[in-house]
GROMACS .gro file of C-alpha atoms in nm:
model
  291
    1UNK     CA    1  -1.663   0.275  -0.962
    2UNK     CA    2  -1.633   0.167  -1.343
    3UNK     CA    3  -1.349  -0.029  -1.416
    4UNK     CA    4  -1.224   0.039  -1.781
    5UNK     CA    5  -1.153  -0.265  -1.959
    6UNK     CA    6  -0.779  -0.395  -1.931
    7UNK     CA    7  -0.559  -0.320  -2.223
    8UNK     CA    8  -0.366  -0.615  -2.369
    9UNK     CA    9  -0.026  -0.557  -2.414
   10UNK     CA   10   0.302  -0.702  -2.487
   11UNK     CA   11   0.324  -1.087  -2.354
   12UNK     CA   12   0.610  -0.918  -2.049
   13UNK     CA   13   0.285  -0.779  -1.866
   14UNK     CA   14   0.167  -1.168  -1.826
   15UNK     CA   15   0.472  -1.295  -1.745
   16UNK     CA   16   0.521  -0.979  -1.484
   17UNK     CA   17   0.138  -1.063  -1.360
   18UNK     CA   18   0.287  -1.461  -1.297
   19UNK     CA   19   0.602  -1.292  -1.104
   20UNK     CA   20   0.433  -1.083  -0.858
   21UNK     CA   21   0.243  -1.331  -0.756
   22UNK     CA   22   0.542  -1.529  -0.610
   23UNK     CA   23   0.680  -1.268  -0.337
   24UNK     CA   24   0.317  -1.304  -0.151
   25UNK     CA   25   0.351  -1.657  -0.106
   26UNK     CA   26   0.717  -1.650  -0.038
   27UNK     CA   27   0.634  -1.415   0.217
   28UNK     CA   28   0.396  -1.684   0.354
   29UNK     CA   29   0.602  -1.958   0.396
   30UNK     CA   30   0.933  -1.777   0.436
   31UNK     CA   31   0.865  -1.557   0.712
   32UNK     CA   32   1.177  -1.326   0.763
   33UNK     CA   33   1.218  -1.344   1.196
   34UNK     CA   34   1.455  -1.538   1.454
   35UNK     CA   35   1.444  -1.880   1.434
   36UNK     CA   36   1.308  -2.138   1.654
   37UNK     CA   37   1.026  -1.911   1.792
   38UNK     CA   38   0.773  -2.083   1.980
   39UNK     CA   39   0.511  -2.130   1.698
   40UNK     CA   40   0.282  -1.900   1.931
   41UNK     CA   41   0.483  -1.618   1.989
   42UNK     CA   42   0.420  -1.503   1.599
   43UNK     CA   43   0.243  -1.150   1.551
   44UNK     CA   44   0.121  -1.146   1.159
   45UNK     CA   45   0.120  -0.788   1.000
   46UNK     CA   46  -0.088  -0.795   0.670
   47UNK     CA   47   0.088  -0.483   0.479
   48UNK     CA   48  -0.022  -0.265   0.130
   49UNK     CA   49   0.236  -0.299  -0.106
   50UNK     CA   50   0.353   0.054  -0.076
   51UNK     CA   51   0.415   0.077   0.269
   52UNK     CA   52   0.682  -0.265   0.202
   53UNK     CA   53   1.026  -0.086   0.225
   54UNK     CA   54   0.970   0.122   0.550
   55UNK     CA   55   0.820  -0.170   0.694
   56UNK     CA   56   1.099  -0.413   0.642
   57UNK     CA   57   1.292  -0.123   0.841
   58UNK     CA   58   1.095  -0.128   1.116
   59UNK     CA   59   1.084  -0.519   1.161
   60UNK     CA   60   1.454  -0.449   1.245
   61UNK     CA   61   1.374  -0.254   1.510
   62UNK     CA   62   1.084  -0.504   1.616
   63UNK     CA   63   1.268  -0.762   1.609
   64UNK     CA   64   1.482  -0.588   1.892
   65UNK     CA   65   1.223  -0.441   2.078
   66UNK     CA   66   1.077  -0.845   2.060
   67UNK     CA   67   1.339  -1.063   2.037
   68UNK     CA   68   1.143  -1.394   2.129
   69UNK     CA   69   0.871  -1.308   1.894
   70UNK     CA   70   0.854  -1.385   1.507
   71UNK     CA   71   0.741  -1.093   1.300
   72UNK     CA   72   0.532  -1.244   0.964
   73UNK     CA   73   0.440  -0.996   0.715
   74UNK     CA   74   0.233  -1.034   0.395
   75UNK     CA   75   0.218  -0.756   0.124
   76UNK     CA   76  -0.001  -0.723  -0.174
   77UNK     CA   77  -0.310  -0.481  -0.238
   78UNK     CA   78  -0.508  -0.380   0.030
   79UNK     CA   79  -0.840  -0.539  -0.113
   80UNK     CA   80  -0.634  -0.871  -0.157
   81UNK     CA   81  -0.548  -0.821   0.199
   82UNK     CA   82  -0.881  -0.752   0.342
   83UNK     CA   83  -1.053  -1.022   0.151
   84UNK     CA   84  -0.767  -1.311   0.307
   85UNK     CA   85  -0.884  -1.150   0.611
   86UNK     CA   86  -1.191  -1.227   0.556
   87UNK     CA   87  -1.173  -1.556   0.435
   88UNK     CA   88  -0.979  -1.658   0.739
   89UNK     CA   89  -0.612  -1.510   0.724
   90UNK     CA   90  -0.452  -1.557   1.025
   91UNK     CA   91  -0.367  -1.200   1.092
   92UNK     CA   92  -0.308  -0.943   1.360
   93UNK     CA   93  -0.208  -0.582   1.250
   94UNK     CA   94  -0.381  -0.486   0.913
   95UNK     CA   95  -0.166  -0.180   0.755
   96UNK     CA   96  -0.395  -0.060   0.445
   97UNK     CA   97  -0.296   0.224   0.169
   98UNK     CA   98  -0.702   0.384   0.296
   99UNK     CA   99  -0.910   0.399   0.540
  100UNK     CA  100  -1.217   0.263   0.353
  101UNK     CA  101  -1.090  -0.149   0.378
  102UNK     CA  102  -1.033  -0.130   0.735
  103UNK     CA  103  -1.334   0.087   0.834
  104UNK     CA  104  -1.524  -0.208   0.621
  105UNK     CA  105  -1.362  -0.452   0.847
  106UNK     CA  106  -1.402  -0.296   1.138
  107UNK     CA  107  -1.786  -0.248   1.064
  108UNK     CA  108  -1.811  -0.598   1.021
  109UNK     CA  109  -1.676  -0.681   1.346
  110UNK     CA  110  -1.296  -0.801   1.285
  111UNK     CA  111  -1.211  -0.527   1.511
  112UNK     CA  112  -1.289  -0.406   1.835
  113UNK     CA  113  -1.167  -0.039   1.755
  114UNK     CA  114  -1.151   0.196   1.474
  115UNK     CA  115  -0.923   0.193   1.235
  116UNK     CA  116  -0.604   0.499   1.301
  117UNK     CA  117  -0.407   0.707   1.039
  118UNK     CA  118  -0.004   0.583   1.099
  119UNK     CA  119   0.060   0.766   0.755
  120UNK     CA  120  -0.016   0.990   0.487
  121UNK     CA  121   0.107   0.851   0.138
  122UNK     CA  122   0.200   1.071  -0.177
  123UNK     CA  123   0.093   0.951  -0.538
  124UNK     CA  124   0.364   1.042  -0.788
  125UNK     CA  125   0.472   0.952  -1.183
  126UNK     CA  126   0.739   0.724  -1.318
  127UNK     CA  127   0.883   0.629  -1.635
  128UNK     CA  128   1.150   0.453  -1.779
  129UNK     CA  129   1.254   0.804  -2.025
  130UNK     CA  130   1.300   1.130  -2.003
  131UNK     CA  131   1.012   1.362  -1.950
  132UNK     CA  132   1.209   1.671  -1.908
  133UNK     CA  133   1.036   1.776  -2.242
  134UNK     CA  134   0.706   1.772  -2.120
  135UNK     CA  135   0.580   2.037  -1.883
  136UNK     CA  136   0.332   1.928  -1.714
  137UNK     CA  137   0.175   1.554  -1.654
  138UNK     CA  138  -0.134   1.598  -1.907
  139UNK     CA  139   0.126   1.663  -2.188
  140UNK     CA  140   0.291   1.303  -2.046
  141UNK     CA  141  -0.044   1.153  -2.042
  142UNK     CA  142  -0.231   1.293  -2.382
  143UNK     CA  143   0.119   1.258  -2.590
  144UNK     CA  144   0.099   1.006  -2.874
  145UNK     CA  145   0.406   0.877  -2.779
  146UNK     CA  146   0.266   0.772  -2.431
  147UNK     CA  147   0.073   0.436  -2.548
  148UNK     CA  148   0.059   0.249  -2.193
  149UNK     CA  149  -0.005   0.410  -1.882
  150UNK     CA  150   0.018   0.164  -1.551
  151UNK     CA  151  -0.195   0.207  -1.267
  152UNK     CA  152  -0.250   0.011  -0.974
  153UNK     CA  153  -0.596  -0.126  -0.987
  154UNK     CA  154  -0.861   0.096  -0.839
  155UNK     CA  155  -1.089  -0.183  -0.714
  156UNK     CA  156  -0.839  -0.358  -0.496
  157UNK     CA  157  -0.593  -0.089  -0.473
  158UNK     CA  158  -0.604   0.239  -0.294
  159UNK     CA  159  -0.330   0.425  -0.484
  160UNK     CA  160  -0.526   0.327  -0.769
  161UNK     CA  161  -0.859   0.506  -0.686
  162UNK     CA  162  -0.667   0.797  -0.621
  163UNK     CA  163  -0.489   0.810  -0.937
  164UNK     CA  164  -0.847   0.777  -1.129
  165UNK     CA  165  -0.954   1.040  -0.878
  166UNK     CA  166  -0.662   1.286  -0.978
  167UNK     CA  167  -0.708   1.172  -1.374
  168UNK     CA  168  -1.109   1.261  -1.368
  169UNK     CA  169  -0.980   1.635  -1.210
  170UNK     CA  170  -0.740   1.646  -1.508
  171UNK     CA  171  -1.065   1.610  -1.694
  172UNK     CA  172  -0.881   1.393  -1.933
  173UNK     CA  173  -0.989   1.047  -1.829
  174UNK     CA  174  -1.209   0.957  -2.093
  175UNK     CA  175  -0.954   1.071  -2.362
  176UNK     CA  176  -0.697   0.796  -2.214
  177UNK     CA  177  -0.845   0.541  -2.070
  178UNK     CA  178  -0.758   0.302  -2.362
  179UNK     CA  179  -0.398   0.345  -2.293
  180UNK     CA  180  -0.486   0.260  -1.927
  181UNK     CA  181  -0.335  -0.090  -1.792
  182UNK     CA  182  -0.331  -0.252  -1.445
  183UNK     CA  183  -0.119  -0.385  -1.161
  184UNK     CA  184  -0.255  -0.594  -0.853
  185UNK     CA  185  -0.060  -0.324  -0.655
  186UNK     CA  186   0.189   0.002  -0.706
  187UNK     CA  187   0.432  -0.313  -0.679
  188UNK     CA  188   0.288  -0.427  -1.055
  189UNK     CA  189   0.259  -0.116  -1.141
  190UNK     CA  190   0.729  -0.062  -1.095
  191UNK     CA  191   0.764  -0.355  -1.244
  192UNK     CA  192   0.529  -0.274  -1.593
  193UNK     CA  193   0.727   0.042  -1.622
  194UNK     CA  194   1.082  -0.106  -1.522
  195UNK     CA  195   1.028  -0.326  -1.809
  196UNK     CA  196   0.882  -0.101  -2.052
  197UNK     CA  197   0.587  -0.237  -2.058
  198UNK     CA  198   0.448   0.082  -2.000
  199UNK     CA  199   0.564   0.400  -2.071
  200UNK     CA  200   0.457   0.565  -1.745
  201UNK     CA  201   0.306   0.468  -1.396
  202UNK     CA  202   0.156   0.603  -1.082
  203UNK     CA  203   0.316   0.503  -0.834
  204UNK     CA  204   0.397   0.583  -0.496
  205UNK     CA  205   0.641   0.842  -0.378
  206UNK     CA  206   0.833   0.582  -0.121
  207UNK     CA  207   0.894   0.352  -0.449
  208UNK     CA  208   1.117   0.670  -0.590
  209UNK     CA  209   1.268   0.733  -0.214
  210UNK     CA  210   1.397   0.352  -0.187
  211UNK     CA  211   1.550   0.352  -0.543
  212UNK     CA  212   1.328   0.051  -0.632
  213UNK     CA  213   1.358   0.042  -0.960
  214UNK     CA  214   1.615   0.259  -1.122
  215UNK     CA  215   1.352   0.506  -1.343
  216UNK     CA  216   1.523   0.756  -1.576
  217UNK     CA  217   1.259   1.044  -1.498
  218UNK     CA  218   0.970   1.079  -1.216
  219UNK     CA  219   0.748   1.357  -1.163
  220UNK     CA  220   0.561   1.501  -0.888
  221UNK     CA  221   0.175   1.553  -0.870
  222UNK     CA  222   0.024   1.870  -0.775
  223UNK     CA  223  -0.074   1.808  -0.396
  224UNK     CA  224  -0.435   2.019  -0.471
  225UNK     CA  225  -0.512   1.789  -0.754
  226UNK     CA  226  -0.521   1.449  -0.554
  227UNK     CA  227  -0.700   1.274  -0.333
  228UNK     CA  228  -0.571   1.238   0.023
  229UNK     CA  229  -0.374   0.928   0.099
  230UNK     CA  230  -0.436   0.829   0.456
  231UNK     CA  231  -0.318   0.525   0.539
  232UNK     CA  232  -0.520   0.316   0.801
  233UNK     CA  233  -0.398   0.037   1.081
  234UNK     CA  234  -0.643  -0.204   1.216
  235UNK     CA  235  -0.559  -0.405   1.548
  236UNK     CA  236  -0.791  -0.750   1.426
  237UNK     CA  237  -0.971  -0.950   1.689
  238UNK     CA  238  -0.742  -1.293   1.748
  239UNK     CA  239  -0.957  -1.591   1.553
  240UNK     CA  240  -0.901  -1.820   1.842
  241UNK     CA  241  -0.780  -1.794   2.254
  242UNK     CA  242  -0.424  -1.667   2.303
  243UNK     CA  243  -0.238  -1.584   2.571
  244UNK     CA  244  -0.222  -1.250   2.757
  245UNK     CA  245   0.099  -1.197   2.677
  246UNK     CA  246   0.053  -1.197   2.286
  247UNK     CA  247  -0.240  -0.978   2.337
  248UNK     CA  248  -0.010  -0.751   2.523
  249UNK     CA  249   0.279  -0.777   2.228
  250UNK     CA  250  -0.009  -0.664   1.961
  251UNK     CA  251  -0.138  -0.382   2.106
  252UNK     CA  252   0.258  -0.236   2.182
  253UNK     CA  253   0.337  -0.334   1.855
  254UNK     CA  254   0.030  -0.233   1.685
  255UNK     CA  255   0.105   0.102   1.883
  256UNK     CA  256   0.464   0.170   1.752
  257UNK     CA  257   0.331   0.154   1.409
  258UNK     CA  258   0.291   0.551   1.316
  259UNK     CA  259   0.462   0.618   1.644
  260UNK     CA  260   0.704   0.931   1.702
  261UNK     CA  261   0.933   0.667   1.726
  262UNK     CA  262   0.874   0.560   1.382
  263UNK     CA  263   0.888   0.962   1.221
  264UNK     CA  264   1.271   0.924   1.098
  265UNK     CA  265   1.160   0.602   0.851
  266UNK     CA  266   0.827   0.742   0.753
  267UNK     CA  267   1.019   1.022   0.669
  268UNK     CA  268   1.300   0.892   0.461
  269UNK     CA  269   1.041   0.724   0.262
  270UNK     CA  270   0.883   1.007   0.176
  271UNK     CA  271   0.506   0.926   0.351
  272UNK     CA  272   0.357   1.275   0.531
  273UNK     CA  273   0.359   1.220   0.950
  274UNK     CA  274  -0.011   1.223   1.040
  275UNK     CA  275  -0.100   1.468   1.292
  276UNK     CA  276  -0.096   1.355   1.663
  277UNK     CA  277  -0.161   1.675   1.827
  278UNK     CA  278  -0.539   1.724   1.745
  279UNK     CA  279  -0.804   1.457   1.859
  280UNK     CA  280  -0.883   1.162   1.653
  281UNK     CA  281  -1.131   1.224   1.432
  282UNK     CA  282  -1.384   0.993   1.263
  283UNK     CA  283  -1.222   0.776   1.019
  284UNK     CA  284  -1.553   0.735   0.816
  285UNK     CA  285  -1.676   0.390   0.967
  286UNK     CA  286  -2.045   0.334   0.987
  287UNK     CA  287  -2.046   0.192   1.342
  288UNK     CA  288  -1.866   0.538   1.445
  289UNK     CA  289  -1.622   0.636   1.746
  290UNK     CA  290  -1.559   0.355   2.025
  291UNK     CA  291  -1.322   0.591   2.194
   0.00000   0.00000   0.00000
C-alpha cells in the first residue's frame, strides 16, 4: 500500500508525537495489578490502541476472577505490537484492531492456533467544530476549510487501512491526500484533533462512547462504505518453560476475551459482538484451520 507523504504541520503535532510515546512505556514499567505477585504469576496482554478503554474494564473483572495473578497490558498500534513480538516481547494474549498481524504471526509460528474474532470495531469521524453544516462526510473532507485530516497510520495501524479503504470508495483520495496527516494509533489520531491540530480524524467509535476527548461534533460512516473491522486475539506460544498452571490461566483468560461474559462492555463501547453461533471460519492465515 502507498503511503502518502506526511504533512508537516503546526510544531503541537511533534510535541503530541513525543507524548504518546510515554503511556507505552509507562505501561511497561508501571503495570496496573495487585502488588507483590510472584514475578511468575504475570499474564502480558499486548492490546491495539482502540480496544484500551474496554480493556481496562475488563482487567477489573480479571483481576477478580485472578486475584494472585498480575495482569500487564501494553497498548499502541497493532504493527508496533506485532513487531515487539517479534523482536522478543514477552507477551501472552495479542489483541489486534485485524486479523492480518496475527494471522502473520501465527503463520510464522508464534502461535499454535489461529487467530479468533473477540470483536467487530466501527470507524467513525471527529472534530473539534461543528459539522452540523455539512451533510455528508465528503463535504467535511473536500471543504477548504478542512486543511488537516488525522488518520491513524495505515502501515502499522488497522483503523488506518480502513479509513484509506473507505476514502478510495469515496473516490476522493487523490483530491485530499495533501491534507492527510498521521498518528502511530487512533490514540494520535484524538489527541491531533483534541488539540486542533487537525480539523478532523478517523477514529474509532469506542473513543466517542468513553468520552475521551470532549469533541464538539462526530459523525458516523456509512456501514456499506467501509471495510470490516474484525478484531483478532492470538494465544502466543510462552518464549521459555512455565508452569502448568500459567498455561492453564492463559488459555481461561485468553478465553474470556470476546466471551458472552464480556457482551455488556463490548457493548457500551460501541464494538459489534462477533457471531458465536455459526462455525469458525477461516481467518485468512496461510497455514489454514488447526481446528
Amino acid at each position: 500500500m502507498k503511503l502518502f507523504p506526511v504533512v508537516t504541520i503546526p510544531w503541537i503535532v511533534s510535541f503530541l508525537s513525543l507524548l504518546s510515546f510515554f503511556p507505552i512505556l509507562i505501561a511497561q514499567v508501571n503495570p496496573v495489578g495487585v502488588e507483590e505477585h510472584d514475578s511468575g504469576k504475570e499474564i502480558t496482554i499486548a492490546v491495539a490502541a482502540n480496544f484500551k478503554n474496554p480493556l481496562e474494564e475488563m482487567k477489573v473483572l480479571f483481576q477478580k476472577k485472578f486475584p494472585h495473578w498480575k495482569i500487564i497490558t501494553l497498548y499502541g498500534s497493532s504493527g508496533h505490537l506485532t513487531n515487539q513480538i517479534r523482536n522478543g516481547a514477552n507477551v501472552n494474549i495479542f489483541l489486534s484492531a485485524d486479523l492480518d498481524f496475527p494471522n502473520s504471526l501465527y503463520d510464522d509460528g508464534f502461535s499454535d492456533s489461529p487467530p479468533e474474532v473477540y470483536a467487530e470495531g466501527i470507524l467513525v469521524l471527529v472534530s473539534n467544530n461543528s459539522l452540523t453544516s455539512f451533510q455528508n462526510i465528503e463535504q467535511i473532507l473536500v471543504s477548504p476549510n478542512t486543511k488537516y485530516i488525522a488518520i491513524a497510520n495505515p502501515r502499522t495501524a488497522p483503523y488506518g487501512k480502513v479509513t484509506v479503504e473507505y476514502l478510495k470508495h469515496l473516490g476522493i483520495l487523490q483530491s485530499i491526500e495533501a491534507k492527510l496527516v498521521y498518528g502511530e494509533s487512533v490514540t494520535q489520531v484524538n489527541q491531533f484533533v483534541f488539540a486542533s491540530a487537525a480539523d478532523v480524524g478517523f477514529t474509532s467509535y469506542s473513543s466517542v462512547k468513553a468520552n475521551e476527548m470532549d469533541w464538539k461534533d462526530w459523525k458516523p460512516l456509512d456501514p456499506k462504505k467501509v471495510p470490516s473491522l474484525r478484531q483478532g486475539k492470538l494465544l502466543l506460544k510462552p518464549q521459555g518453560p512455565i508452569t502448568d498452571e500459567k498455561k492453564l490461566i492463559m488459555k481461561q483468560l485468553y478465553e474470556l476475551i470476546g466471551s458472552k461474559e464480556l457482551d455488556p462492555i463490548l457493548k457500551k463501547y460501541g464494538y459489534k459482538i462477533p457471531n458465536r453461533n455459526s462455525k469458525r471460519k477461516d481467518t485468512g492465515s496461510k497455514r489454514g484451520k488447526s481446528f
